[in-house]
Amino acid sequence: MRFVRQALPTLALMFATATSLAAQNGTIRGSVTDSTTKQALTGVTVRIDALQREAQTGPDGSYTLDVPAGTHIIRATRIGYAPQSQSVTVTAGGTADASFGLAPQASLLEAVVVTGYGTTRREAVTGAVSTVDAAAANVGVKTNVDQMMQGRAAGVEIIQNNGEPGAGSQILIRGGSSISNTNDPLYVIDGVPVINVPTEPSSYGVGGTPALPRNPLNLLNPQDIASITILKDASSTAIYGSRAANGVVLIETKKGNRSGGPTVEFEAYVATASPAKHLDVLSGSEYRAFVEQQVPIFNADTVACRTAYPTPADSTAWKACFAAADGLDPKHLANLGTANTNWEREVTRTAYTQNYDVSFTGGGENTHYRASLNYMNQPGVAIANGLERLQGSLSAGHSAFDNKLRLGVNVTTSRVKNTYITFENTGGFEGGVFQNVAIFNPTRPVQVSDSTGTHYYEVIGSTSVRNPVALANQISDKGTTTRVIANTSVDYDLATGLTAKITLGGDHSGGSRQLYYPNDNPVGEALGGGLARQYDLDNTTGTIQTLLTYNKPFGENNTLDVLGGYEYNKFASNLFMAEGIGYVTDAFSFNNLGAARTRNDSSYAQDWKLVSFLSRANLGFKDKYFVTAILRYDGSSKFAEGHKWAAFPGLSASWKLSSEDFMSGGPFSDLRLRVGWGRQGNPGIAPYQSLVTFAGSSGANYPWGDASSNGVIPTGNGNPDLKWEQTDQYNVGVDFGLAGNRLAGSLDFYQKNTSDLLLNVQVPPPAFSSTSLQNVGKLKNSGFEASLDWLAVSKPGFTWRAGLVFATSKNKVEDLGPYTFLRSGQVSGQGQSDQWSQRIMPGQPLGTFFGPVFLGVDANGHQLFRCSGSSGGCVNGETITPQASDYAIIGNANPDWTAGLTSQLTRGKFNVSFLIRAAVGLDVFNNTALVYSTKGNALQDKNFLKPALTDPTGLHEPAIFSSRWVESASFVRLQNVTVEYNLDLPMLTRNARSARVYVSADNLATLTGYSGLDPEVYASAGLASRGVDYLSYPRPRLVTGGIRFVF
Amino acid sequence: MKRTFVVSSIGAAGLCALLLVPMQGCTNLDETPPSAISPGNFFHTEGEVLAALAGVYAQLRGTVDDYYNLNEISTDEMVVPTRGQDWYDNGTWLETHRQTWTASSPATLSFMNGAWNTAYAGVARANGLLDGVKNSTVPNQATMEAEARYLRAFYYYVLMDLFGGVPVATTSEIMPRERVTRDSLFKFIESELLAIRPALPVKWDAGNNGRITKGAVDALLANMYINAGVFTKEGAGAGGINPTGYNACTGVTVVGGTACQAAKDRADSVLLSSAAYALADSFPKPFRSDNGTSAENIFVIKFADEAGLGLNFVMRALHYSQFTPGPWNGFSATSQTYNAFDSLDRRRRVFLVGPQFNVETGSPVKDRAGNPLVFTTTIANVTNATEGEGSRIYKWPADPKHVAQDNGNDFAWFRLAEMYFIKAEAELNGATGTPTPLALVKAVRARAFATDTLSTLALADLLRERTFEFAGEGKRRQDLIRFGKYTAAFEFKPSVTDAHLILMPIPQGQIDANPLLQGHQNSGY
């Protein structure tokens, strides 16, 4: 404390001196243009590095900077242009002019890269980093950041869970490093890490797999995003240490502008969405025709039976005679309805999305600000669901003491209202809305009228089929999240090059979920006469970051950047649920739990902490050789005593070959070689798993004397050795530029070795639960990534840019501890309990399909499978009852390679761009076809998929998982096409400085051999399961029309 | 100047924070779960110990799942036919009935593994309580400890019955442990039961009924003694269990004499405890939802009509339309078992056969195709059965106050009728006692027949009688093994299976998890 007492007066003195120095200033003004097209460039950063002072050019390309008198080096940078510097001398009170004409180049080579806890010049970057041009990516309907990254960053594989508005995504950066842990990257917004957990409680399910969480980043308005940077290799992510094993996504939001005066931007768009592909089920008349064709077969087959047994008897022989008959019993004719219902059309619609953005930017010499407001209303292509978002954000910055002190505030607040489709993923084998679309009898009507009025048609007494329209319309499932993310930072330059920074961050979300299953619907009836639930989930994260940075040029073109800091994160969450069962009326919906016959409630709370010490040093020598060393020391409360702390180092270097004399005159305008190594962790586990804990729950209660007594049971074994899952990653990369950097690219090879994998492992009993979370197993990912960017044409009135990203990766399980295999990829549907489609096995990748090998169908309509030996009726290597020993590897859900191709063409006032994505060599298990393309559904008067009509599989054959249902799912998708036009009609646009109209189309066409709805699937059933397609919310085709004004 | 002062204050404060925060002990990472408790700060009051004891009891509910299903479906009593698209389930159900399982086949990975984990979780909960109360002194502690030890003994009994000798632990540490012999596991359970008996009451008051009594100890011992010819043997083979003949209790010595005599004595101990137990005056009573106070039931799993606390037998057997919520239309009785019953035997009424009704409303029900639902006694094709094939055991009728699938009928693992049968069987094996075996069995049959014509009782008759009395009560596998009939051919299992199937395989995953089990799988697997 003595130190502090002494330091305080010293500091105060420093402030006083700093203030007195801020007297004689001058002004630098100028404008920036494109050197080839001669057009003004907006959004150019004009910066004086030595003073940490910068400005952005406005719509007319001009900027203003207030600086102390003297000579300064000004640098102008913008994505897609080669940076330029010039020296300007300003006199006190005078004005100097410094204009730039920037030469366009490939946009991959942006000048400044956000690298975590700061920015770095592109030349000094030593790790593998991808950047996404936020402006180019924000086309069409984009609800979150994930959608903006899709197809635009090499080695970043993103599959949106389904087509429901606001759906989350599965993200794999370089293949995914964990089996049971999260594979989500770490998101850092404006320097503050975001705890990426669901903000809304999950719904009530009747079976099936857990509901997929919403995308927590739905709170950010894509329009507010200035840049997205993806740190991929360990040497760049090591600065985020324990949370970085899956990569880091750095998001910077737009900030205010210190010059150019206030600017108002307004954008509005309207989009129409419709299902991109239709499910191929029988129509009402086709279904009728099928039954009418099958009944005579049954009648013919049973002539002998009816002669032998004129009256029904209860004997095995009588039963056997009829049961052996093919075709459908005539009673199914009587069950045919007269309607012709296209259930898919009944539950889908063309939906209209509207989105409005307003932002207001401005600033002066010492203060800048940006405020924005967004409203979005996105109804789903299925009835009765959608997403509505109201979002506002505010950022402001202020500098004082001649820019030695810099204050910043960012606040983003949003309210997202989700209306969910019932039982998405949680409907069990009775199914959700889309499963029932596939099977509900098309000869039956949506609604019927009788003496009690008009109501939805339901199959009486049946729980295995439900009217999908009634499910969607009658059952309420709503979620609302209010979230505020705020951070404030103070930077102070203690001395030349030495800066101290404190950031305080807060993230609070309040999520609620409201459900009602009405008595009117058979689901609600079966749940006890109407069931209502209300949930509240409250998440809070607090972050404190303190950083000291020192950067100093020395000698000739040598630089040193050193950073040291401390970070503290605390997360707390609590959940409350109340439930009412049994209502006399459905009128209350979920709004009057007190009116229920019985009520239940529960609550839960958890918290955890992450504390870090971090350091980084960048050394640049002669502007050619760069070395970065990182050491982060992280402590997490989640791990066992004695294992809470771990060090995460990273070391990398780059060599700018093109600056060497021996390279001069060669084809390369830029050539850099990078090598790196680092270690990262993955703490994505629930807290308290190292402890033995006891808790009360209804499962622990026991009714002595018929009155239930409260019980307490151990809830977990606790693992006193629980520690970090660690990933070691090596990376070798090359960055190059050709033809004056008009063609640029990056090539990267990597290998990731994950060890101490966190897996729930069977423990030797007796134990409180049969498994415990342990560090066993190893996983390896290796791959190659390439990004190419090409400025093909750049002349007045005509610019054409094209980009390509390509990635190939191999994933292999090296070791599974005590296990020979783990089952994954649970099969869904009727009669599929305990059936798994995938095995995680040493020597094989995650997502390996494992099952019987289908050979064909025999003359009796039985499916034949490959077998060996003589067990289980194996004849000539064929069996109709495959045994476990006959199972083999039947597919791999990982693509051989993925690619994304972008092109942007500007001709006159038109701007045309497109994005094509492709994945090749992957397999998908078509669970939908397994359980729905079976004619046997007609035995229960259920519909089925049309291909079954022509396949020879017998009517009585059960659905058996096999290689038959594992299909190649390679695809090429035209993801987006956008046409933009710069409006130049003063009578329309009045005093707008610029105005544009555009039309954009998403998910226009997909080229694939896959027979299901969509080759990109994510069913999430089981450990690290990949590539399982079980009928889910279809991805829509979207056409967007929008207009943008800048005033 | 004022502005300068404000800004410099902010700056100064910020810098202090920068320097101070890391020093202020913000590196404390201790964990305290807010919604759970640590064993160290629990077990301080009688209420806390009782709550932990409820948790040990609660695990009993799990024994009517996989353990019960294996005892029924792997025998001639029940089968789960594949019904079109329903109940194929990776072949597990028919694999169980046909006894074609192996150490890593689907049924083993699912049912045997489930039974193993369920029983051991019960053991672990009991050990957790017994460890936790070591340093406590609370009222009625001795009785509660005795109850926990009884339940632990019962969970070990389940493991002994299915798998033979298994690792035994009496403390909470999780560690690999070696298998013990089946005989020493038998002796461990026996010694535990004898040790705790004095601390248990003869009867509990109404508010506590369902808790462990001296009678429950005696009933479990009587059952173990009558099965001593099986439970003390490691498996089939020379000197082991006879897979094709009767495995008598004679020749086995237990604490208190020969096993047969001890079985009879223990049965008598319950039978003569007239203050506590009596046969119900009609057969259905011990099974109905109001059976909570039945004087016939000795060791029960208490079920309640509350979410998650009820019995769901109606769901497993009944047709989709016979109950709300819709049952699963699975478990059926074989015609072999149904047909074995005398048509005059009132106990045959537990089977649902013929035209069917909703069990709650009484109205006739239809199958999914719309025809009247009729349960036939036969199943023509077990791999492709219709909705109505197979009779259903409906011994525990639906609870009128059920909450969804949760019914309040208690399930008795031991009821007084079995004590009559054990005593009779012991006497047939040479134990001395009165009355005669025939008289004992007739005493139970009295409520089943208007006129009972049974006149002789040999061992074979006793097994038949056990079918009639205990069908669906999870006893069949044990009975068939004792009588040497488990691996014989029966309906839908046409061929005689291997003797090693008398013991279930230890699921492969359990062997993977415990290195000391490697190389110690039951023989034949």
Coordinates of C-alpha atoms in Angstrom, one line a residue, chain A residues 828-996:
Chain A
S828 CA -34.7 -41.3 -34.2
G829 CA -38.1 -42.6 -35.0
Q830 CA -40.6 -45.4 -34.2
G831 CA -39.0 -48.7 -33.4
Q832 CA -35.5 -47.2 -33.3
S833 CA -34.8 -47.1 -29.5
D834 CA -31.3 -47.9 -28.7
Q835 CA -30.1 -47.7 -32.3
W836 CA -27.0 -45.6 -33.0
S837 CA -25.7 -44.7 -36.4
Q838 CA -22.1 -43.7 -35.5
R839 CA -19.2 -45.0 -33.5
I840 CA -16.4 -43.0 -32.1
M841 CA -13.4 -45.4 -32.5
P842 CA -9.7 -45.0 -32.2
G843 CA -8.2 -44.7 -35.6
Q844 CA -11.3 -43.3 -37.2
P845 CA -12.7 -39.7 -37.5
L846 CA -15.6 -38.4 -35.5
G847 CA -18.7 -38.8 -37.5
T848 CA -18.0 -42.4 -38.6
F849 CA -21.1 -44.2 -39.6
F850 CA -21.2 -47.8 -38.4
G851 CA -23.9 -50.3 -39.1
P852 CA -25.1 -53.2 -41.3
V853 CA -24.1 -53.2 -44.9
F854 CA -27.1 -53.3 -47.2
L855 CA -27.0 -55.6 -50.1
G856 CA -30.4 -55.5 -51.7
V857 CA -34.0 -56.7 -51.3
D858 CA -34.9 -60.3 -51.8
A859 CA -37.9 -61.7 -53.7
N860 CA -40.0 -61.6 -50.5
G861 CA -39.3 -57.9 -49.9
H862 CA -36.9 -58.5 -47.1
Q863 CA -33.8 -56.4 -46.9
L864 CA -30.5 -58.3 -47.2
F865 CA -27.4 -57.4 -45.3
R866 CA -23.8 -58.6 -45.5
C867 CA -22.8 -61.1 -42.9
S868 CA -20.1 -63.6 -42.1
G869 CA -20.2 -66.9 -40.3
S870 CA -23.4 -68.9 -39.9
S871 CA -25.0 -67.1 -36.9
G872 CA -28.2 -65.2 -37.3
G873 CA -29.4 -66.9 -40.4
C874 CA -26.3 -66.0 -42.5
V875 CA -26.6 -67.8 -45.9
N876 CA -24.1 -67.1 -48.7
G877 CA -22.9 -64.0 -46.9
E878 CA -26.5 -62.6 -46.8
T879 CA -28.8 -62.3 -43.9
I880 CA -32.1 -60.6 -43.1
T881 CA -31.2 -60.2 -39.4
P882 CA -27.8 -58.6 -39.1
Q883 CA -25.9 -59.3 -35.9
A884 CA -23.7 -56.9 -34.1
S885 CA -20.7 -58.8 -35.5
D886 CA -21.8 -57.9 -39.1
Y887 CA -21.6 -54.2 -38.5
A888 CA -19.0 -52.3 -40.5
I889 CA -17.9 -48.7 -41.2
I890 CA -20.4 -47.4 -43.7
G891 CA -19.6 -43.8 -44.2
N892 CA -17.9 -40.6 -43.0
A893 CA -19.8 -37.4 -42.2
N894 CA -16.7 -35.2 -42.8
P895 CA -16.2 -33.5 -46.1
D896 CA -13.0 -34.1 -48.1
W897 CA -12.9 -30.5 -48.8
T898 CA -15.0 -27.3 -48.5
A899 CA -14.8 -24.2 -50.6
G900 CA -16.4 -20.8 -50.9
L901 CA -16.2 -18.5 -53.9
T902 CA -17.1 -14.9 -53.9
S903 CA -17.2 -12.3 -56.6
Q904 CA -18.0 -8.7 -56.6
L905 CA -18.4 -6.7 -59.8
T906 CA -18.9 -3.0 -60.0
R907 CA -19.9 -1.5 -63.3
G908 CA -21.0 2.1 -63.4
K909 CA -23.7 2.4 -60.8
F910 CA -24.3 -1.3 -60.6
N911 CA -22.7 -3.7 -58.2
V912 CA -23.2 -7.4 -58.5
S913 CA -21.9 -10.0 -56.1
F914 CA -22.4 -13.7 -55.4
L915 CA -21.3 -16.3 -52.9
I916 CA -21.0 -20.0 -53.8
R917 CA -20.3 -22.6 -51.2
A918 CA -19.4 -26.3 -51.8
A919 CA -18.5 -29.3 -49.7
V920 CA -17.4 -32.6 -51.3
G921 CA -17.0 -36.1 -50.1
L922 CA -19.2 -36.1 -47.1
D923 CA -21.9 -38.7 -46.1
V924 CA -25.2 -38.0 -44.5
F925 CA -27.4 -40.5 -42.7
N926 CA -30.9 -39.9 -44.0
N927 CA -32.8 -40.7 -40.9
T928 CA -35.9 -39.2 -42.5
A929 CA -35.8 -41.8 -45.3
L930 CA -35.1 -44.6 -42.9
V931 CA -38.3 -44.1 -40.9
Y932 CA -40.6 -42.5 -43.5
S933 CA -39.9 -44.1 -46.8
T934 CA -41.4 -47.3 -45.7
K935 CA -44.7 -48.5 -47.1
G936 CA -45.4 -50.3 -43.8
N937 CA -46.6 -46.9 -42.6
A938 CA -49.8 -47.6 -44.4
L939 CA -50.5 -50.5 -42.0
Q940 CA -51.1 -47.7 -39.5
D941 CA -52.8 -45.5 -42.1
K942 CA -49.8 -43.2 -42.2
N943 CA -48.3 -41.6 -45.2
F944 CA -44.8 -42.2 -46.5
L945 CA -42.2 -40.8 -48.9
K946 CA -42.9 -41.4 -52.6
P947 CA -39.7 -43.3 -53.5
A948 CA -41.0 -46.2 -51.3
L949 CA -43.8 -46.8 -53.9
T950 CA -41.3 -48.1 -56.4
D951 CA -38.8 -49.7 -54.2
P952 CA -39.2 -53.5 -53.7
T953 CA -39.0 -53.5 -49.9
G954 CA -42.0 -55.4 -48.5
L955 CA -44.9 -53.8 -46.8
H956 CA -44.2 -55.7 -43.6
E957 CA -40.5 -55.0 -43.4
P958 CA -39.4 -52.9 -40.4
A959 CA -37.2 -49.9 -40.8
I960 CA -33.6 -51.2 -40.2
F961 CA -30.7 -48.8 -40.0
S962 CA -28.0 -49.8 -42.6
S963 CA -25.7 -48.4 -45.2
R964 CA -28.8 -48.1 -47.4
W965 CA -29.6 -44.8 -45.6
V966 CA -26.1 -43.4 -45.6
E967 CA -25.9 -41.2 -48.7
S968 CA -23.3 -39.1 -50.3
A969 CA -24.1 -35.5 -49.6
S970 CA -21.6 -33.4 -51.6
F971 CA -23.1 -30.2 -52.7
V972 CA -22.6 -26.9 -54.4
R973 CA -24.8 -24.1 -53.2
L974 CA -25.5 -20.7 -54.7
Q975 CA -25.7 -19.1 -51.3
N976 CA -26.3 -15.5 -52.2
V977 CA -26.6 -13.2 -55.2
T978 CA -26.9 -9.5 -54.7
V979 CA -27.4 -6.7 -57.2
E980 CA -27.0 -3.2 -56.0
Y981 CA -27.7 0.1 -57.8
N982 CA -26.4 3.5 -56.7
L983 CA -29.4 5.8 -56.9
D984 CA -28.6 9.1 -58.5
L985 CA -32.0 10.7 -58.6
P986 CA -31.9 14.0 -56.6
M987 CA -35.6 14.4 -56.9
L988 CA -36.0 11.1 -55.1
T989 CA -33.1 11.1 -52.7
R990 CA -33.2 14.8 -51.9
N991 CA -30.3 15.8 -49.8
A992 CA -29.0 12.2 -49.3
R993 CA -25.3 12.0 -49.8
S994 CA -25.6 8.6 -51.2
A995 CA -28.4 6.2 -51.8
R996 CA -28.6 2.6 -53.0

